[in-house]
Amino acid sequence: MRRPAHRFAWLLATASVPLAALLAACSGGDDSGVRVSGAYGRQPRVTIPDKAPTGKLEIKTSIEGTGTEVRRGDLIICDYVGYTWNATSNHLLASSYGSGHPGAFPSGSLVPGLEKALDGRRVGSRVVTVVPPKEGYGANGYPALRIGGSDTLVYVLDVVGSYPKTASAHGTARPQRDRRLPRVSTAPGVPNVTIPAGTPPAKLRVDTVIQGGGPEVKRGQVLALQYAGLLWRGGRVFESSWRTGRVYSTTIGTGQVVKGWDQGLVGQRVGSRVLLVVPPAWAYGKKGLRQVGIKGNDTLVFIVDILGAH
């Protein structure tokens, strides 16, 4: 469950990340002269010519992956490095290698250039893209990122994960013996949730209803998740990735989400479905979250499928 200001909001087409809105991909056009070397998964060495860019959209897959094929609508996780390039100079714009965390790209909500760059690629690939302004931010550029209207964008993307909207937990169902907690279905897809009558727990409760077999989630990782959030009071769903049709991503354990998520998801295994019963103090506190109908005294129930951790 995100906080009101979510750190991945800039990935959308209207306000993309450095890497998100900047990239483009499509074959065709003259060779730009951009050269890239280095191993997949490590910061690449990028050489940009000391001349004006061609104005042509360019994409090259310098390393061919053999993993899952990316489809429109997937959440795509990539390591990346990006530059701006114009007739007089080029400079580094952003790098996930420096931060130690990959970026999350919600396909279908990105600028057209980036959609083209990633569509059909396979996990394990390195994609090099050269994006003219007309396929990036246009004549207005993006001043917040110091991108001018004449800037071409150069990005190198290592595709490390892709998660379709149909993805869900996969593992072994575990007994749900505590009748004071909600009951959660373990079938693939949207879970059914039955909230019991009575007073909710006063403390955070965490119950793994499907035990995944993947690695443990670590603090600071970028997670790919399906989730639903419900009010204990009445059982109304106030937010759901299944409902929006978009796999959700966040960095866990660093205050990017409510405290109940940071506390309850670290240490869980990839592939798991986790029930979180979150009291107000571990969610939105006394103020609640009016825009989705959460009051200051509401206990929240979350069902979270952990699809990947990077």
PDB file of C-alpha atoms in Angstrom:
ATOM      1  CA  MET A   1       0.000   0.000   0.000  1.00  0.00           C
ATOM      2  CA  ARG A   2       1.665   3.192  -1.108  1.00  0.00           C
ATOM      3  CA  ARG A   3       1.899   6.423   0.797  1.00  0.00           C
ATOM      4  CA  PRO A   4       0.133   9.440  -0.757  1.00  0.00           C
ATOM      5  CA  ALA A   5       3.329  10.416  -2.577  1.00  0.00           C
ATOM      6  CA  HIS A   6       4.787   7.327  -4.179  1.00  0.00           C
ATOM      7  CA  ARG A   7       8.359   7.403  -5.407  1.00  0.00           C
ATOM      8  CA  PHE A   8       7.636   5.585  -8.679  1.00  0.00           C
ATOM      9  CA  ALA A   9       5.042   8.101  -9.881  1.00  0.00           C
ATOM     10  CA  TRP A  10       7.594   9.560 -12.306  1.00  0.00           C
ATOM     11  CA  LEU A  11       7.503   6.388 -14.377  1.00  0.00           C
ATOM     12  CA  LEU A  12       4.213   7.298 -15.985  1.00  0.00           C
ATOM     13  CA  ALA A  13       4.023   8.735 -19.460  1.00  0.00           C
ATOM     14  CA  THR A  14       2.989  12.133 -18.164  1.00  0.00           C
ATOM     15  CA  ALA A  15       5.847  12.318 -15.677  1.00  0.00           C
ATOM     16  CA  SER A  16       8.395   9.613 -16.412  1.00  0.00           C
ATOM     17  CA  VAL A  17      11.592   8.583 -14.728  1.00  0.00           C
ATOM     18  CA  PRO A  18      14.797   9.445 -16.343  1.00  0.00           C
ATOM     19  CA  LEU A  19      14.766   6.045 -17.871  1.00  0.00           C
ATOM     20  CA  ALA A  20      11.101   5.699 -18.226  1.00  0.00           C
ATOM     21  CA  ALA A  21       9.981   8.427 -20.462  1.00  0.00           C
ATOM     22  CA  LEU A  22      13.195   8.894 -22.157  1.00  0.00           C
ATOM     23  CA  LEU A  23      13.766   5.735 -23.954  1.00  0.00           C
ATOM     24  CA  ALA A  24      12.564   4.695 -27.264  1.00  0.00           C
ATOM     25  CA  ALA A  25      13.031   1.653 -29.285  1.00  0.00           C
ATOM     26  CA  CYS A  26      12.484   0.815 -32.816  1.00  0.00           C
ATOM     27  CA  SER A  27      14.822  -0.264 -35.517  1.00  0.00           C
ATOM     28  CA  GLY A  28      15.560   2.007 -38.406  1.00  0.00           C
ATOM     29  CA  GLY A  29      17.481   5.176 -39.069  1.00  0.00           C
ATOM     30  CA  ASP A  30      21.179   5.843 -39.471  1.00  0.00           C
ATOM     31  CA  ASP A  31      23.719   4.458 -37.039  1.00  0.00           C
ATOM     32  CA  SER A  32      24.070   7.076 -34.328  1.00  0.00           C
ATOM     33  CA  GLY A  33      27.620   6.063 -33.512  1.00  0.00           C
ATOM     34  CA  VAL A  34      26.791   5.318 -29.856  1.00  0.00           C
ATOM     35  CA  ARG A  35      28.880   2.403 -28.637  1.00  0.00           C
ATOM     36  CA  VAL A  36      28.304   0.266 -25.535  1.00  0.00           C
ATOM     37  CA  SER A  37      30.479  -2.419 -23.955  1.00  0.00           C
ATOM     38  CA  GLY A  38      30.621  -4.386 -20.718  1.00  0.00           C
ATOM     39  CA  ALA A  39      28.889  -7.349 -19.127  1.00  0.00           C
ATOM     40  CA  TYR A  40      25.162  -7.676 -18.516  1.00  0.00           C
ATOM     41  CA  GLY A  41      24.278  -6.682 -14.968  1.00  0.00           C
ATOM     42  CA  ARG A  42      27.240  -4.341 -14.591  1.00  0.00           C
ATOM     43  CA  GLN A  43      27.438  -0.640 -15.386  1.00  0.00           C
ATOM     44  CA  PRO A  44      28.140  -0.387 -19.105  1.00  0.00           C
ATOM     45  CA  ARG A  45      30.810   1.714 -20.758  1.00  0.00           C
ATOM     46  CA  VAL A  46      29.038   4.125 -23.082  1.00  0.00           C
ATOM     47  CA  THR A  47      30.736   6.202 -25.798  1.00  0.00           C
ATOM     48  CA  ILE A  48      28.698   8.996 -27.377  1.00  0.00           C
ATOM     49  CA  PRO A  49      30.087  10.712 -30.499  1.00  0.00           C
ATOM     50  CA  ASP A  50      31.311  14.301 -30.353  1.00  0.00           C
ATOM     51  CA  LYS A  51      28.795  15.424 -32.948  1.00  0.00           C
ATOM     52  CA  ALA A  52      25.113  16.194 -33.238  1.00  0.00           C
ATOM     53  CA  PRO A  53      22.717  13.234 -32.972  1.00  0.00           C
ATOM     54  CA  THR A  54      21.054  12.025 -36.150  1.00  0.00           C
ATOM     55  CA  GLY A  55      17.491  12.709 -35.017  1.00  0.00           C
ATOM     56  CA  LYS A  56      16.617   9.087 -35.762  1.00  0.00           C
ATOM     57  CA  LEU A  57      15.109   6.581 -33.377  1.00  0.00           C
ATOM     58  CA  GLU A  58      17.463   3.657 -32.830  1.00  0.00           C
ATOM     59  CA  ILE A  59      17.387   0.422 -30.856  1.00  0.00           C
ATOM     60  CA  LYS A  60      19.923  -2.350 -30.616  1.00  0.00           C
ATOM     61  CA  THR A  61      19.868  -5.483 -28.488  1.00  0.00           C
ATOM     62  CA  SER A  62      23.555  -5.841 -27.674  1.00  0.00           C
ATOM     63  CA  ILE A  63      23.028  -8.901 -25.465  1.00  0.00           C
ATOM     64  CA  GLU A  64      20.222 -11.358 -26.232  1.00  0.00           C
ATOM     65  CA  GLY A  65      18.454 -12.767 -23.195  1.00  0.00           C
ATOM     66  CA  THR A  66      16.675 -16.101 -23.017  1.00  0.00           C
ATOM     67  CA  GLY A  67      14.158 -15.358 -20.269  1.00  0.00           C
ATOM     68  CA  THR A  68      10.504 -14.363 -20.285  1.00  0.00           C
ATOM     69  CA  GLU A  69       9.384 -12.192 -23.198  1.00  0.00           C
ATOM     70  CA  VAL A  70       8.142  -8.741 -22.222  1.00  0.00           C
ATOM     71  CA  ARG A  71       4.562  -7.961 -23.207  1.00  0.00           C
ATOM     72  CA  ARG A  72       2.612  -4.722 -23.173  1.00  0.00           C
ATOM     73  CA  GLY A  73       1.062  -4.212 -19.758  1.00  0.00           C
ATOM     74  CA  ASP A  74       3.840  -6.012 -17.854  1.00  0.00           C
ATOM     75  CA  LEU A  75       5.720  -4.479 -14.971  1.00  0.00           C
ATOM     76  CA  ILE A  76       9.339  -4.535 -16.175  1.00  0.00           C
ATOM     77  CA  ILE A  77      12.349  -4.291 -13.868  1.00  0.00           C
ATOM     78  CA  CYS A  78      15.585  -2.992 -15.394  1.00  0.00           C
ATOM     79  CA  ASP A  79      19.020  -1.842 -14.416  1.00  0.00           C
ATOM     80  CA  TYR A  80      19.820   1.193 -16.525  1.00  0.00           C
ATOM     81  CA  VAL A  81      22.030   4.144 -17.329  1.00  0.00           C
ATOM     82  CA  GLY A  82      20.869   7.209 -19.263  1.00  0.00           C
ATOM     83  CA  TYR A  83      22.392  10.281 -20.892  1.00  0.00           C
ATOM     84  CA  THR A  84      21.231  13.442 -22.630  1.00  0.00           C
ATOM     85  CA  TRP A  85      22.903  14.283 -25.938  1.00  0.00           C
ATOM     86  CA  ASN A  86      22.729  17.371 -28.136  1.00  0.00           C
ATOM     87  CA  ALA A  87      24.853  19.168 -30.736  1.00  0.00           C
ATOM     88  CA  THR A  88      27.271  20.597 -28.173  1.00  0.00           C
ATOM     89  CA  SER A  89      27.490  18.138 -25.264  1.00  0.00           C
ATOM     90  CA  ASN A  90      26.274  15.039 -23.466  1.00  0.00           C
ATOM     91  CA  HIS A  91      25.956  14.284 -19.765  1.00  0.00           C
ATOM     92  CA  LEU A  92      24.910  11.486 -17.431  1.00  0.00           C
ATOM     93  CA  LEU A  93      21.249  11.772 -16.514  1.00  0.00           C
ATOM     94  CA  ALA A  94      20.614   8.777 -14.258  1.00  0.00           C
ATOM     95  CA  SER A  95      21.997   5.368 -13.308  1.00  0.00           C
ATOM     96  CA  SER A  96      20.522   2.555 -11.264  1.00  0.00           C
ATOM     97  CA  TYR A  97      23.997   1.103 -10.822  1.00  0.00           C
ATOM     98  CA  GLY A  98      24.976   4.080  -8.715  1.00  0.00           C
ATOM     99  CA  SER A  99      21.920   3.768  -6.484  1.00  0.00           C
ATOM    100  CA  GLY A 100      22.175   0.001  -6.168  1.00  0.00           C
ATOM    101  CA  HIS A 101      18.485  -0.471  -7.065  1.00  0.00           C
ATOM    102  CA  PRO A 102      16.917  -1.272 -10.455  1.00  0.00           C
ATOM    103  CA  GLY A 103      14.065   0.771 -11.853  1.00  0.00           C
ATOM    104  CA  ALA A 104      10.453  -0.296 -12.315  1.00  0.00           C
ATOM    105  CA  PHE A 105       8.748   0.327 -15.672  1.00  0.00           C
ATOM    106  CA  PRO A 106       4.954  -0.134 -15.841  1.00  0.00           C
ATOM    107  CA  SER A 107       4.459  -0.956 -19.510  1.00  0.00           C
ATOM    108  CA  GLY A 108       1.350   0.618 -20.955  1.00  0.00           C
ATOM    109  CA  SER A 109       1.856   3.785 -18.889  1.00  0.00           C
ATOM    110  CA  LEU A 110       5.195   4.868 -20.358  1.00  0.00           C
ATOM    111  CA  VAL A 111       6.017   7.278 -23.151  1.00  0.00           C
ATOM    112  CA  PRO A 112       5.758   5.672 -26.592  1.00  0.00           C
ATOM    113  CA  GLY A 113       9.490   5.469 -27.116  1.00  0.00           C
ATOM    114  CA  LEU A 114      10.077   3.376 -24.045  1.00  0.00           C
ATOM    115  CA  GLU A 115       7.122   1.151 -24.845  1.00  0.00           C
ATOM    116  CA  LYS A 116       8.747   0.376 -28.183  1.00  0.00           C
ATOM    117  CA  ALA A 117      12.134  -0.210 -26.580  1.00  0.00           C
ATOM    118  CA  LEU A 118      10.938  -2.862 -24.173  1.00  0.00           C
ATOM    119  CA  ASP A 119       8.104  -4.590 -26.002  1.00  0.00           C
ATOM    120  CA  GLY A 120       9.131  -8.073 -27.102  1.00  0.00           C
ATOM    121  CA  ARG A 121      12.536  -8.068 -25.364  1.00  0.00           C
ATOM    122  CA  ARG A 122      13.492 -10.985 -23.151  1.00  0.00           C
ATOM    123  CA  VAL A 123      14.661 -10.997 -19.575  1.00  0.00           C
ATOM    124  CA  GLY A 124      18.447 -11.186 -19.625  1.00  0.00           C
ATOM    125  CA  SER A 125      18.761  -8.796 -22.579  1.00  0.00           C
ATOM    126  CA  ARG A 126      20.713  -5.562 -22.791  1.00  0.00           C
ATOM    127  CA  VAL A 127      18.922  -2.985 -24.917  1.00  0.00           C
ATOM    128  CA  VAL A 128      20.597   0.188 -26.221  1.00  0.00           C
ATOM    129  CA  THR A 129      18.255   2.993 -27.269  1.00  0.00           C
ATOM    130  CA  VAL A 130      18.809   6.393 -28.860  1.00  0.00           C
ATOM    131  CA  VAL A 131      15.708   8.554 -28.608  1.00  0.00           C
ATOM    132  CA  PRO A 132      15.170  11.824 -30.485  1.00  0.00           C
ATOM    133  CA  PRO A 133      13.023  14.526 -28.847  1.00  0.00           C
ATOM    134  CA  LYS A 134       9.915  13.612 -30.842  1.00  0.00           C
ATOM    135  CA  GLU A 135       9.977  10.144 -29.212  1.00  0.00           C
ATOM    136  CA  GLY A 136      10.971  11.503 -25.796  1.00  0.00           C
ATOM    137  CA  TYR A 137       9.709  14.680 -24.133  1.00  0.00           C
ATOM    138  CA  GLY A 138       9.152  16.687 -27.290  1.00  0.00           C
ATOM    139  CA  ALA A 139       9.965  20.335 -27.891  1.00  0.00           C
ATOM    140  CA  ASN A 140       9.272  21.295 -24.265  1.00  0.00           C
ATOM    141  CA  GLY A 141      11.746  18.819 -22.799  1.00  0.00           C
ATOM    142  CA  TYR A 142      11.516  18.056 -19.102  1.00  0.00           C
ATOM    143  CA  PRO A 143      13.107  20.892 -17.080  1.00  0.00           C
ATOM    144  CA  ALA A 144      12.786  19.011 -13.770  1.00  0.00           C
ATOM    145  CA  LEU A 145      15.316  16.492 -15.104  1.00  0.00           C
ATOM    146  CA  ARG A 146      17.380  19.083 -16.996  1.00  0.00           C
ATOM    147  CA  ILE A 147      16.212  17.694 -20.324  1.00  0.00           C
ATOM    148  CA  GLY A 148      15.974  20.339 -23.035  1.00  0.00           C
ATOM    149  CA  GLY A 149      13.655  20.327 -26.018  1.00  0.00           C
ATOM    150  CA  SER A 150      16.554  19.564 -28.371  1.00  0.00           C
ATOM    151  CA  ASP A 151      18.030  16.759 -26.258  1.00  0.00           C
ATOM    152  CA  THR A 152      18.302  13.244 -27.614  1.00  0.00           C
ATOM    153  CA  LEU A 153      18.307  10.566 -24.932  1.00  0.00           C
ATOM    154  CA  VAL A 154      20.651   7.593 -24.810  1.00  0.00           C
ATOM    155  CA  TYR A 155      19.791   4.670 -22.537  1.00  0.00           C
ATOM    156  CA  VAL A 156      21.180   1.234 -21.859  1.00  0.00           C
ATOM    157  CA  LEU A 157      18.726  -1.160 -20.192  1.00  0.00           C
ATOM    158  CA  ASP A 158      19.476  -4.547 -18.658  1.00  0.00           C
ATOM    159  CA  VAL A 159      16.103  -6.307 -18.407  1.00  0.00           C
ATOM    160  CA  VAL A 160      16.114  -8.232 -15.120  1.00  0.00           C
ATOM    161  CA  GLY A 161      12.432  -9.097 -14.634  1.00  0.00           C
ATOM    162  CA  SER A 162       8.980  -8.925 -16.214  1.00  0.00           C
ATOM    163  CA  TYR A 163       5.642  -9.530 -14.480  1.00  0.00           C
ATOM    164  CA  PRO A 164       2.301  -9.781 -16.316  1.00  0.00           C
ATOM    165  CA  LYS A 165      -0.981  -8.620 -14.819  1.00  0.00           C
ATOM    166  CA  THR A 166      -2.034 -12.283 -14.504  1.00  0.00           C
ATOM    167  CA  ALA A 167       0.878 -13.142 -12.191  1.00  0.00           C
ATOM    168  CA  SER A 168       0.061 -14.393  -8.699  1.00  0.00           C
ATOM    169  CA  ALA A 169       1.560 -16.256  -5.753  1.00  0.00           C
ATOM    170  CA  HIS A 170       2.802 -19.789  -6.327  1.00  0.00           C
ATOM    171  CA  GLY A 171       3.784 -22.155  -3.567  1.00  0.00           C
ATOM    172  CA  THR A 172       2.284 -24.327  -0.857  1.00  0.00           C
ATOM    173  CA  ALA A 173      -0.960 -23.381   0.903  1.00  0.00           C
ATOM    174  CA  ARG A 174      -0.619 -23.209   4.663  1.00  0.00           C
ATOM    175  CA  PRO A 175      -3.329 -23.889   7.272  1.00  0.00           C
ATOM    176  CA  GLN A 176      -5.231 -20.821   8.483  1.00  0.00           C
ATOM    177  CA  ARG A 177      -6.138 -21.839  12.019  1.00  0.00           C
ATOM    178  CA  ASP A 178      -6.671 -18.507  13.783  1.00  0.00           C
ATOM    179  CA  ARG A 179     -10.391 -17.781  13.483  1.00  0.00           C
ATOM    180  CA  ARG A 180      -9.810 -14.232  14.709  1.00  0.00           C
ATOM    181  CA  LEU A 181      -8.009 -13.411  11.465  1.00  0.00           C
ATOM    182  CA  PRO A 182      -9.489 -13.012   7.960  1.00  0.00           C
ATOM    183  CA  ARG A 183      -9.709 -16.106   5.792  1.00  0.00           C
ATOM    184  CA  VAL A 184      -7.952 -15.827   2.428  1.00  0.00           C
ATOM    185  CA  SER A 185      -8.402 -18.067  -0.604  1.00  0.00           C
ATOM    186  CA  THR A 186      -5.278 -19.692  -2.016  1.00  0.00           C
ATOM    187  CA  ALA A 187      -6.376 -20.204  -5.628  1.00  0.00           C
ATOM    188  CA  PRO A 188      -4.419 -18.320  -8.314  1.00  0.00           C
ATOM    189  CA  GLY A 189      -5.657 -14.860  -9.185  1.00  0.00           C
ATOM    190  CA  VAL A 190      -7.805 -12.444  -7.208  1.00  0.00           C
ATOM    191  CA  PRO A 191      -8.158 -13.795  -3.651  1.00  0.00           C
ATOM    192  CA  ASN A 192     -11.451 -13.999  -1.789  1.00  0.00           C
ATOM    193  CA  VAL A 193     -11.225 -12.523   1.705  1.00  0.00           C
ATOM    194  CA  THR A 194     -13.643 -13.130   4.580  1.00  0.00           C
ATOM    195  CA  ILE A 195     -13.213 -10.791   7.534  1.00  0.00           C
ATOM    196  CA  PRO A 196     -14.553 -12.161  10.837  1.00  0.00           C
ATOM    197  CA  ALA A 197     -17.009 -10.347  13.039  1.00  0.00           C
ATOM    198  CA  GLY A 198     -15.605  -8.734  16.134  1.00  0.00           C
ATOM    199  CA  THR A 199     -12.838  -6.397  17.168  1.00  0.00           C
ATOM    200  CA  PRO A 200      -9.670  -6.424  15.032  1.00  0.00           C
ATOM    201  CA  PRO A 201      -6.281  -7.208  16.572  1.00  0.00           C
ATOM    202  CA  ALA A 202      -4.599  -4.295  18.316  1.00  0.00           C
ATOM    203  CA  LYS A 203      -1.161  -5.261  16.993  1.00  0.00           C
ATOM    204  CA  LEU A 204       0.221  -5.990  13.539  1.00  0.00           C
ATOM    205  CA  ARG A 205      -0.574  -9.549  12.467  1.00  0.00           C
ATOM    206  CA  VAL A 206       1.262 -11.290   9.640  1.00  0.00           C
ATOM    207  CA  ASP A 207       0.196 -14.679   8.282  1.00  0.00           C
ATOM    208  CA  THR A 208       1.706 -16.436   5.260  1.00  0.00           C
ATOM    209  CA  VAL A 209      -1.210 -18.198   3.574  1.00  0.00           C
ATOM    210  CA  ILE A 210       0.838 -19.457   0.602  1.00  0.00           C
ATOM    211  CA  GLN A 211       4.486 -20.247   1.265  1.00  0.00           C
ATOM    212  CA  GLY A 212       6.620 -19.397  -1.742  1.00  0.00           C
ATOM    213  CA  GLY A 213       9.847 -21.162  -2.537  1.00  0.00           C
ATOM    214  CA  GLY A 214      11.873 -18.168  -3.698  1.00  0.00           C
ATOM    215  CA  PRO A 215      14.550 -16.127  -1.919  1.00  0.00           C
ATOM    216  CA  GLU A 216      13.798 -14.098   1.200  1.00  0.00           C
ATOM    217  CA  VAL A 217      12.836 -10.461   0.742  1.00  0.00           C
ATOM    218  CA  LYS A 218      15.539  -8.103   2.000  1.00  0.00           C
ATOM    219  CA  ARG A 219      15.291  -4.532   3.185  1.00  0.00           C
ATOM    220  CA  GLY A 220      15.933  -2.079   0.346  1.00  0.00           C
ATOM    221  CA  GLN A 221      14.890  -4.407  -2.477  1.00  0.00           C
ATOM    222  CA  VAL A 222      12.489  -3.394  -5.238  1.00  0.00           C
ATOM    223  CA  LEU A 223       9.468  -5.704  -5.088  1.00  0.00           C
ATOM    224  CA  ALA A 224       6.956  -6.673  -7.776  1.00  0.00           C
ATOM    225  CA  LEU A 225       3.604  -7.274  -6.087  1.00  0.00           C
ATOM    226  CA  GLN A 226      -0.065  -7.994  -6.547  1.00  0.00           C
ATOM    227  CA  TYR A 227      -2.151  -6.748  -3.651  1.00  0.00           C
ATOM    228  CA  ALA A 228      -5.577  -5.825  -2.354  1.00  0.00           C
ATOM    229  CA  GLY A 229      -6.337  -3.503   0.548  1.00  0.00           C
ATOM    230  CA  LEU A 230      -9.601  -3.788   2.518  1.00  0.00           C
ATOM    231  CA  LEU A 231     -11.142  -2.071   5.494  1.00  0.00           C
ATOM    232  CA  TRP A 232     -11.754  -4.376   8.448  1.00  0.00           C
ATOM    233  CA  ARG A 233     -14.845  -2.235   8.974  1.00  0.00           C
ATOM    234  CA  GLY A 234     -17.280  -3.621   6.402  1.00  0.00           C
ATOM    235  CA  GLY A 235     -14.713  -5.427   4.257  1.00  0.00           C
ATOM    236  CA  ARG A 236     -14.684  -2.853   1.446  1.00  0.00           C
ATOM    237  CA  VAL A 237     -11.788  -3.048  -1.028  1.00  0.00           C
ATOM    238  CA  PHE A 238     -10.246   0.423  -1.229  1.00  0.00           C
ATOM    239  CA  GLU A 239      -7.334  -0.389  -3.525  1.00  0.00           C
ATOM    240  CA  SER A 240      -6.239  -3.368  -5.607  1.00  0.00           C
ATOM    241  CA  SER A 241      -3.628  -4.086  -8.263  1.00  0.00           C
ATOM    242  CA  TRP A 242      -5.861  -6.898  -9.514  1.00  0.00           C
ATOM    243  CA  ARG A 243      -8.624  -4.365 -10.040  1.00  0.00           C
ATOM    244  CA  THR A 244      -6.402  -1.878 -11.894  1.00  0.00           C
ATOM    245  CA  GLY A 245      -4.733  -4.612 -13.943  1.00  0.00           C
ATOM    246  CA  ARG A 246      -1.241  -3.336 -13.094  1.00  0.00           C
ATOM    247  CA  VAL A 247       1.420  -5.152 -11.086  1.00  0.00           C
ATOM    248  CA  TYR A 248       2.669  -2.804  -8.377  1.00  0.00           C
ATOM    249  CA  SER A 249       6.265  -2.049  -7.403  1.00  0.00           C
ATOM    250  CA  THR A 250       7.893  -0.422  -4.398  1.00  0.00           C
ATOM    251  CA  THR A 251      11.115  -0.401  -2.427  1.00  0.00           C
ATOM    252  CA  ILE A 252      10.554  -2.234   0.840  1.00  0.00           C
ATOM    253  CA  GLY A 253      11.845  -1.481   4.318  1.00  0.00           C
ATOM    254  CA  THR A 254      12.802   2.140   3.613  1.00  0.00           C
ATOM    255  CA  GLY A 255       9.651   4.093   4.474  1.00  0.00           C
ATOM    256  CA  GLN A 256       8.237   4.173   0.943  1.00  0.00           C
ATOM    257  CA  VAL A 257       5.114   2.312   2.091  1.00  0.00           C
ATOM    258  CA  VAL A 258       3.145   2.038   5.320  1.00  0.00           C
ATOM    259  CA  LYS A 259       4.989   0.662   8.338  1.00  0.00           C
ATOM    260  CA  GLY A 260       2.939  -2.539   8.374  1.00  0.00           C
ATOM    261  CA  TRP A 261       4.261  -3.444   4.916  1.00  0.00           C
ATOM    262  CA  ASP A 262       7.856  -2.591   5.752  1.00  0.00           C
ATOM    263  CA  GLN A 263       7.660  -4.723   8.879  1.00  0.00           C
ATOM    264  CA  GLY A 264       5.548  -7.573   7.510  1.00  0.00           C
ATOM    265  CA  LEU A 265       7.065  -8.249   4.081  1.00  0.00           C
ATOM    266  CA  VAL A 266      10.781  -8.202   4.847  1.00  0.00           C
ATOM    267  CA  GLY A 267      11.839 -11.812   5.435  1.00  0.00           C
ATOM    268  CA  GLN A 268       8.962 -13.327   3.447  1.00  0.00           C
ATOM    269  CA  ARG A 269       9.813 -15.483   0.434  1.00  0.00           C
ATOM    270  CA  VAL A 270       9.193 -14.685  -3.210  1.00  0.00           C
ATOM    271  CA  GLY A 271       6.126 -16.584  -4.416  1.00  0.00           C
ATOM    272  CA  SER A 272       4.269 -16.132  -1.117  1.00  0.00           C
ATOM    273  CA  ARG A 273       0.782 -14.767  -0.457  1.00  0.00           C
ATOM    274  CA  VAL A 274       0.831 -12.811   2.789  1.00  0.00           C
ATOM    275  CA  LEU A 275      -2.036 -11.574   4.965  1.00  0.00           C
ATOM    276  CA  LEU A 276      -1.294  -8.337   6.827  1.00  0.00           C
ATOM    277  CA  VAL A 277      -3.712  -7.008   9.449  1.00  0.00           C
ATOM    278  CA  VAL A 278      -2.488  -3.472  10.067  1.00  0.00           C
ATOM    279  CA  PRO A 279      -3.713  -1.326  12.979  1.00  0.00           C
ATOM    280  CA  PRO A 280      -4.022   2.460  12.430  1.00  0.00           C
ATOM    281  CA  ALA A 281      -0.661   3.312  14.002  1.00  0.00           C
ATOM    282  CA  TRP A 282       1.087   1.025  11.497  1.00  0.00           C
ATOM    283  CA  ALA A 283      -0.891   2.394   8.545  1.00  0.00           C
ATOM    284  CA  TYR A 284      -2.067   6.019   8.168  1.00  0.00           C
ATOM    285  CA  GLY A 285      -2.424   6.969  11.816  1.00  0.00           C
ATOM    286  CA  LYS A 286      -5.062   9.278  13.241  1.00  0.00           C
ATOM    287  CA  LYS A 287      -5.452  11.225  10.005  1.00  0.00           C
ATOM    288  CA  GLY A 288      -6.391   8.193   7.924  1.00  0.00           C
ATOM    289  CA  LEU A 289      -6.492   8.611   4.156  1.00  0.00           C
ATOM    290  CA  ARG A 290      -9.651  10.456   3.232  1.00  0.00           C
ATOM    291  CA  GLN A 291      -9.372  10.071  -0.553  1.00  0.00           C
ATOM    292  CA  VAL A 292      -9.940   6.311  -0.302  1.00  0.00           C
ATOM    293  CA  GLY A 293     -12.246   6.378   2.711  1.00  0.00           C
ATOM    294  CA  ILE A 294      -9.796   5.301   5.418  1.00  0.00           C
ATOM    295  CA  LYS A 295     -10.629   6.777   8.824  1.00  0.00           C
ATOM    296  CA  GLY A 296      -8.145   7.435  11.595  1.00  0.00           C
ATOM    297  CA  ASN A 297      -9.362   4.438  13.606  1.00  0.00           C
ATOM    298  CA  ASP A 298      -9.536   1.967  10.692  1.00  0.00           C
ATOM    299  CA  THR A 299      -7.650  -1.308  10.830  1.00  0.00           C
ATOM    300  CA  LEU A 300      -6.599  -2.357   7.330  1.00  0.00           C
ATOM    301  CA  VAL A 301      -6.358  -5.813   5.800  1.00  0.00           C
ATOM    302  CA  PHE A 302      -3.892  -6.424   2.978  1.00  0.00           C
ATOM    303  CA  ILE A 303      -3.400  -9.495   0.820  1.00  0.00           C
ATOM    304  CA  VAL A 304       0.002  -9.316  -0.882  1.00  0.00           C
ATOM    305  CA  ASP A 305       1.398 -11.700  -3.496  1.00  0.00           C
ATOM    306  CA  ILE A 306       5.193 -11.335  -3.703  1.00  0.00           C
ATOM    307  CA  LEU A 307       6.066 -11.918  -7.354  1.00  0.00           C
ATOM    308  CA  GLY A 308       9.694 -10.831  -7.379  1.00  0.00           C
ATOM    309  CA  ALA A 309      12.420  -9.088  -5.368  1.00  0.00           C
ATOM    310  CA  HIS A 310      15.356  -7.256  -6.960  1.00  0.00           C
TER     311      HIS A 310
END
